[in-house]
Coordinates of C-alpha atoms in Angstrom, one line a residue:
M1 CA 3.7 -0.6 -2.9
K2 CA 6.1 -1.9 -5.7
V3 CA 4.5 -1.1 -9.0
L4 CA 5.6 -2.6 -12.4
V5 CA 4.2 -0.6 -15.5
V6 CA 4.4 -2.7 -18.7
G7 CA 4.2 -0.4 -21.6
G8 CA 5.8 2.7 -19.9
T9 CA 7.2 4.6 -22.8
G10 CA 3.6 4.7 -24.5
Y11 CA 1.2 7.5 -24.7
L12 CA -0.8 6.8 -21.3
G13 CA 1.9 4.4 -20.0
K14 CA 4.6 7.2 -19.6
R15 CA 1.8 9.2 -17.7
I16 CA 1.3 6.1 -15.4
V17 CA 4.8 6.0 -14.5
K18 CA 5.0 9.5 -13.4
A19 CA 1.9 9.3 -11.4
S20 CA 3.1 6.2 -9.7
L21 CA 6.2 8.1 -8.7
L22 CA 4.2 11.0 -7.6
E23 CA 2.2 8.6 -5.4
G24 CA 5.7 7.7 -3.9
H25 CA 5.5 3.9 -4.9
Q26 CA 8.6 2.1 -5.8
T27 CA 8.1 2.2 -9.4
Y28 CA 9.5 -0.5 -12.1
V29 CA 9.5 0.0 -15.8
V30 CA 9.7 -2.7 -18.3
Q31 CA 12.6 -2.1 -20.8
R32 CA 12.0 -4.2 -23.8
P33 CA 15.4 -5.0 -26.0
E34 CA 12.8 -4.8 -28.9
I35 CA 13.0 -1.0 -29.1
G36 CA 16.3 -1.5 -30.5
L37 CA 17.5 2.1 -32.1
D38 CA 14.2 4.0 -30.8
I39 CA 16.4 6.7 -29.0
E40 CA 13.2 8.4 -28.0
K41 CA 12.1 5.5 -26.1
L42 CA 15.2 4.9 -24.5
Q43 CA 15.6 8.6 -23.4
L44 CA 12.2 8.6 -22.1
L45 CA 13.1 5.4 -20.0
L46 CA 16.4 6.9 -18.8
S47 CA 14.4 10.0 -17.7
F48 CA 12.1 7.5 -15.7
K49 CA 15.5 6.2 -14.1
R50 CA 16.8 9.6 -13.1
Q51 CA 13.4 10.1 -11.3
G52 CA 13.9 7.2 -9.3
A53 CA 12.1 4.5 -11.5
V54 CA 13.8 1.0 -11.6
L55 CA 14.3 -0.3 -15.3
V56 CA 13.7 -4.1 -15.7
P57 CA 14.9 -5.7 -18.8
A58 CA 12.2 -8.1 -20.1
S59 CA 10.5 -9.3 -23.3
F60 CA 7.3 -11.0 -24.4
S61 CA 9.7 -13.4 -26.4
D62 CA 11.5 -14.4 -23.1
F63 CA 8.9 -15.9 -20.8
Q64 CA 10.9 -16.1 -17.9
S65 CA 12.2 -12.5 -18.1
L66 CA 8.5 -11.9 -17.7
V67 CA 8.2 -13.8 -14.5
D68 CA 11.5 -12.7 -13.1
A69 CA 10.1 -9.1 -13.6
V70 CA 6.5 -9.5 -11.7
K71 CA 8.2 -11.5 -9.0
R72 CA 9.9 -8.1 -8.1
V73 CA 6.6 -6.2 -7.5
D74 CA 3.1 -6.0 -5.7
V75 CA 1.0 -4.5 -8.5
V76 CA 1.2 -4.6 -12.5
I77 CA -0.3 -2.0 -14.5
S78 CA -0.3 -2.8 -18.2
A79 CA -0.7 -0.1 -20.7
M80 CA -0.2 -2.0 -24.1
S81 CA -1.7 -0.1 -27.0
G82 CA -4.9 -1.3 -28.4
V83 CA -5.9 1.1 -31.1
H84 CA -5.9 0.2 -34.8
F85 CA -4.1 3.6 -35.8
R86 CA -1.1 2.9 -33.6
S87 CA -0.1 -0.5 -32.5
H88 CA -2.6 -3.3 -31.6
N89 CA -1.1 -5.7 -29.5
L90 CA -3.5 -6.4 -26.8
L91 CA -3.3 -10.3 -26.9
L92 CA 0.4 -10.2 -26.0
Q93 CA -1.0 -9.6 -22.4
L94 CA -2.0 -13.2 -22.4
K95 CA 1.7 -14.1 -21.8
L96 CA 1.9 -11.5 -18.9
V97 CA -1.3 -12.8 -17.2
E98 CA 0.6 -16.4 -17.6
A99 CA 3.7 -14.8 -16.0
I100 CA 1.8 -13.4 -13.1
Q101 CA 0.2 -16.7 -12.7
V102 CA 3.4 -18.4 -12.5
A103 CA 5.0 -15.8 -10.2
G104 CA 2.2 -16.1 -7.8
N105 CA 2.9 -13.0 -5.7
V106 CA 1.1 -10.3 -7.5
E107 CA -1.6 -8.6 -5.5
R108 CA -3.2 -6.7 -8.3
F109 CA -3.2 -6.8 -11.9
L110 CA -4.7 -3.8 -14.2
P111 CA -5.0 -4.9 -17.9
S112 CA -4.7 -2.4 -20.5
E113 CA -8.4 -1.1 -21.2
Y114 CA -8.8 2.3 -20.2
G115 CA -11.5 3.2 -22.9
I116 CA -14.9 2.1 -23.3
D117 CA -16.2 -0.7 -21.0
P118 CA -15.6 -3.8 -23.2
A119 CA -18.0 -5.9 -20.9
R120 CA -20.9 -3.4 -22.4
M121 CA -19.9 -3.7 -25.9
R122 CA -20.9 -7.2 -27.1
D123 CA -22.8 -5.8 -30.2
A124 CA -20.4 -3.4 -31.0
L125 CA -19.7 -2.9 -35.1
E126 CA -17.2 -4.7 -36.8
P127 CA -14.0 -4.2 -37.0
G128 CA -13.8 -2.1 -34.1
R129 CA -15.5 -4.8 -31.9
E130 CA -12.1 -6.6 -32.2
T131 CA -10.5 -4.4 -29.5
F132 CA -13.4 -5.1 -27.2
D133 CA -13.5 -8.8 -27.8
Q134 CA -9.7 -9.1 -27.1
K135 CA -10.1 -7.1 -24.1
M136 CA -12.8 -9.6 -22.9
T137 CA -10.4 -12.6 -23.7
I138 CA -7.8 -11.0 -21.3
R139 CA -10.2 -10.6 -18.9
K140 CA -11.4 -14.2 -19.0
A141 CA -7.7 -15.4 -18.6
I142 CA -7.3 -13.2 -15.5
E143 CA -10.3 -14.5 -13.9
D144 CA -9.6 -18.1 -14.9
A145 CA -6.2 -17.8 -13.3
N146 CA -7.8 -16.2 -10.1
I147 CA -5.5 -13.0 -10.6
P148 CA -6.8 -10.1 -8.3
F149 CA -7.6 -7.3 -10.8
T150 CA -9.1 -3.8 -11.3
Y151 CA -10.6 -3.0 -14.7
V152 CA -10.4 1.0 -15.4
S153 CA -13.0 2.5 -17.9
A154 CA -11.6 6.1 -18.5
N155 CA -13.9 7.1 -21.4
C156 CA -12.7 9.7 -23.9
F157 CA -9.2 10.8 -24.0
A158 CA -9.3 14.5 -23.6
G159 CA -6.4 14.7 -26.2
Y160 CA -8.0 12.9 -28.8
F161 CA -11.9 13.8 -28.4
A162 CA -11.6 17.2 -26.5
G163 CA -9.3 19.5 -28.3
S164 CA -10.6 18.8 -31.6
L165 CA -14.5 19.4 -30.5
S166 CA -14.6 15.6 -31.3
Q167 CA -13.9 15.8 -34.8
M168 CA -12.5 12.3 -36.4
Q169 CA -9.6 14.1 -38.7
S170 CA -8.2 16.5 -36.5
L171 CA -6.7 17.0 -32.8
V172 CA -7.3 21.0 -32.7
P173 CA -10.3 22.9 -32.8
P174 CA -11.8 23.6 -36.3
T175 CA -11.6 27.4 -37.4
H176 CA -15.0 27.8 -39.0
Q177 CA -17.3 24.7 -39.2
V178 CA -17.9 21.8 -37.1
A179 CA -19.4 18.3 -37.6
L180 CA -22.3 17.7 -35.2
Y181 CA -23.1 14.0 -34.4
G182 CA -26.9 14.0 -34.8
D183 CA -28.3 16.4 -32.5
G184 CA -25.0 16.7 -30.8
N185 CA -27.0 16.4 -27.2
V186 CA -25.7 12.7 -26.3
K187 CA -23.7 12.9 -22.9
V188 CA -19.9 11.9 -23.4
V189 CA -17.3 11.9 -20.7
Y190 CA -13.8 13.7 -21.4
V191 CA -11.1 13.3 -19.4
D192 CA -7.4 14.6 -19.1
E193 CA -4.8 11.7 -19.6
D194 CA -2.8 13.1 -16.7
D195 CA -6.0 12.8 -14.4
I196 CA -6.5 9.3 -16.0
A197 CA -3.2 7.9 -15.0
T198 CA -3.7 9.5 -11.2
Y199 CA -6.9 7.6 -11.0
I200 CA -5.3 4.4 -12.4
V201 CA -2.6 4.4 -9.9
K202 CA -4.8 5.1 -6.9
A203 CA -7.3 2.4 -8.2
A204 CA -4.5 0.0 -8.4
T205 CA -3.6 0.0 -4.6
D206 CA -6.9 0.7 -3.2
P207 CA -8.6 -2.4 -1.3
R208 CA -12.2 -1.0 -2.4
T209 CA -11.4 -1.4 -6.2
M210 CA -10.2 -5.1 -5.8
N211 CA -11.9 -7.2 -8.6
K212 CA -14.2 -4.3 -9.6
T213 CA -14.5 -2.2 -12.9
V214 CA -13.6 1.6 -12.0
Y215 CA -15.3 4.3 -14.3
I216 CA -13.7 7.6 -14.5
R217 CA -16.7 9.8 -14.7
P218 CA -15.5 13.5 -13.4
P219 CA -19.2 15.1 -13.0
D220 CA -18.1 18.3 -14.4
N221 CA -16.7 16.5 -17.2
I222 CA -19.7 14.7 -18.3
L223 CA -20.8 16.8 -21.3
S224 CA -22.6 16.5 -24.7
Q225 CA -20.8 17.3 -27.8
R226 CA -22.7 20.6 -28.3
E227 CA -21.8 21.7 -24.8
L228 CA -18.2 21.1 -25.6
I229 CA -18.6 23.3 -28.5
Q230 CA -20.2 26.0 -26.5
K231 CA -17.3 26.1 -24.3
W232 CA -15.1 26.4 -27.0
E233 CA -17.1 29.2 -28.6
A234 CA -17.3 31.2 -25.0
L235 CA -13.5 30.8 -24.8
S236 CA -12.5 31.7 -28.4
G237 CA -15.3 34.5 -29.1
K238 CA -16.0 32.5 -32.4
V239 CA -19.3 30.8 -33.4
L240 CA -18.9 27.9 -35.5
E241 CA -21.2 26.8 -38.4
K242 CA -22.5 23.5 -37.3
N243 CA -23.3 20.6 -39.7
S244 CA -25.5 17.9 -38.5
V245 CA -24.5 14.4 -39.6
S246 CA -27.2 11.6 -39.3
A247 CA -26.3 7.9 -37.8
Q248 CA -27.1 6.6 -41.5
D249 CA -24.9 9.0 -43.0
F250 CA -22.1 8.6 -40.8
L251 CA -21.8 4.9 -40.8
A252 CA -22.0 5.2 -44.7
R253 CA -18.6 6.6 -44.8
M254 CA -17.1 3.3 -43.5
K255 CA -17.1 1.5 -46.9
D256 CA -14.5 3.9 -48.3
L257 CA -11.9 3.6 -45.5
D258 CA -9.2 1.5 -44.4
I259 CA -9.7 -0.8 -41.3
A260 CA -8.2 1.5 -38.8
Q261 CA -10.6 4.4 -39.9
Q262 CA -13.7 1.9 -40.0
A263 CA -12.7 1.0 -36.4
G264 CA -12.7 4.5 -35.4
V265 CA -15.8 5.1 -37.1
G266 CA -17.6 2.3 -35.2
H267 CA -16.2 3.7 -31.8
F268 CA -17.3 7.1 -32.5
Y269 CA -20.8 5.9 -33.3
H270 CA -21.3 3.9 -30.2
I271 CA -19.9 7.0 -28.0
F272 CA -21.6 9.9 -29.8
F273 CA -25.0 8.2 -31.4
E274 CA -25.7 5.5 -29.0
G275 CA -24.3 7.2 -25.5
C276 CA -22.5 4.0 -24.7
L277 CA -20.4 5.8 -22.0
T278 CA -23.4 7.3 -20.2
N279 CA -26.3 5.3 -20.7
F280 CA -26.0 2.9 -17.6
E281 CA -25.9 3.4 -14.0
I282 CA -22.7 2.4 -12.1
G283 CA -23.8 -0.7 -10.3
E284 CA -22.8 -3.4 -7.8
G285 CA -19.2 -4.4 -8.3
E286 CA -18.4 -1.1 -9.9
E287 CA -17.0 2.3 -8.6
E288 CA -16.8 5.5 -9.8
A289 CA -13.2 7.2 -9.5
S290 CA -13.9 10.9 -8.6
K291 CA -16.2 9.9 -5.7
L292 CA -13.4 7.4 -4.6
Y293 CA -10.8 10.3 -4.9
P294 CA -12.3 13.3 -4.2
E295 CA -8.7 15.1 -3.5
V296 CA -7.8 14.6 -7.2
N297 CA -8.6 18.3 -8.6
Y298 CA -9.3 16.8 -11.9
T299 CA -9.0 19.0 -15.1
R300 CA -12.5 20.7 -16.4
M301 CA -12.6 21.1 -19.9
D302 CA -12.9 24.8 -19.8
D303 CA -9.3 25.0 -18.4
Y304 CA -8.3 22.2 -20.9
L305 CA -9.3 23.9 -24.3
K306 CA -7.7 27.3 -23.2
I307 CA -4.2 26.0 -24.6
F308 CA -5.6 26.3 -28.0
L309 CA -6.3 29.7 -27.8

């Protein structure tokens, strides 16, 4: 297949490019002139080129360039950033949807989602709800344009949620004490980002996932926060002091935070107190990635945490 990755220099996008190349797809990566003097992004793009990817100049400020880019491929995978503490530009994808509609040749589009399923977050807290609302706006545009799609819900990125034992202000394991959300027994899904990219690329070209939502729920990685902490304690030989935080106290923190941090608190609340990742069964029109692709030897959290020893 010919696969175009939009946002290929980003946190997940660079992994999607790598996964597409490993799957043997003819891989195209949008090169936006807006990168200017960002030498690290340019060098990353050139590294893709050395690996066999084709760089495609295109810009969201030049609609025809987007149309020309998507005309070259069968599948478009977007990895635009949608988190408040980085860049939050999900709605730029409306131009990409329009370009795909005009081009008329794309067999599948994967918009940038990859976290919590926005369709299940109609009652999410502000300001974090903005992310889910914008993703649903993109979905509506895709479906109104009759563009074949696959939506991917990848749950918790291990880099942000597992290494820190799900602490909000760190990316590495705490050394002495850990905040426990409620009783710490709500089930969460932790997934290594390289595995997420592998599942995304496989789903993008699979007829079984056409016009469906794919949930990445590797069964060995469906863990409570308490179970994740126990894995770290077993590996490190340290027992952490556990300080339970009630839902009320956790949400009370929001009033003193900026918008990005408030959004994060809301998302953590839905994940660790409400259990929004696991409080439903995968049903009709939905698929689970590890069942579709049992050949993927996904990273278990025991192994993932070893890097921090």
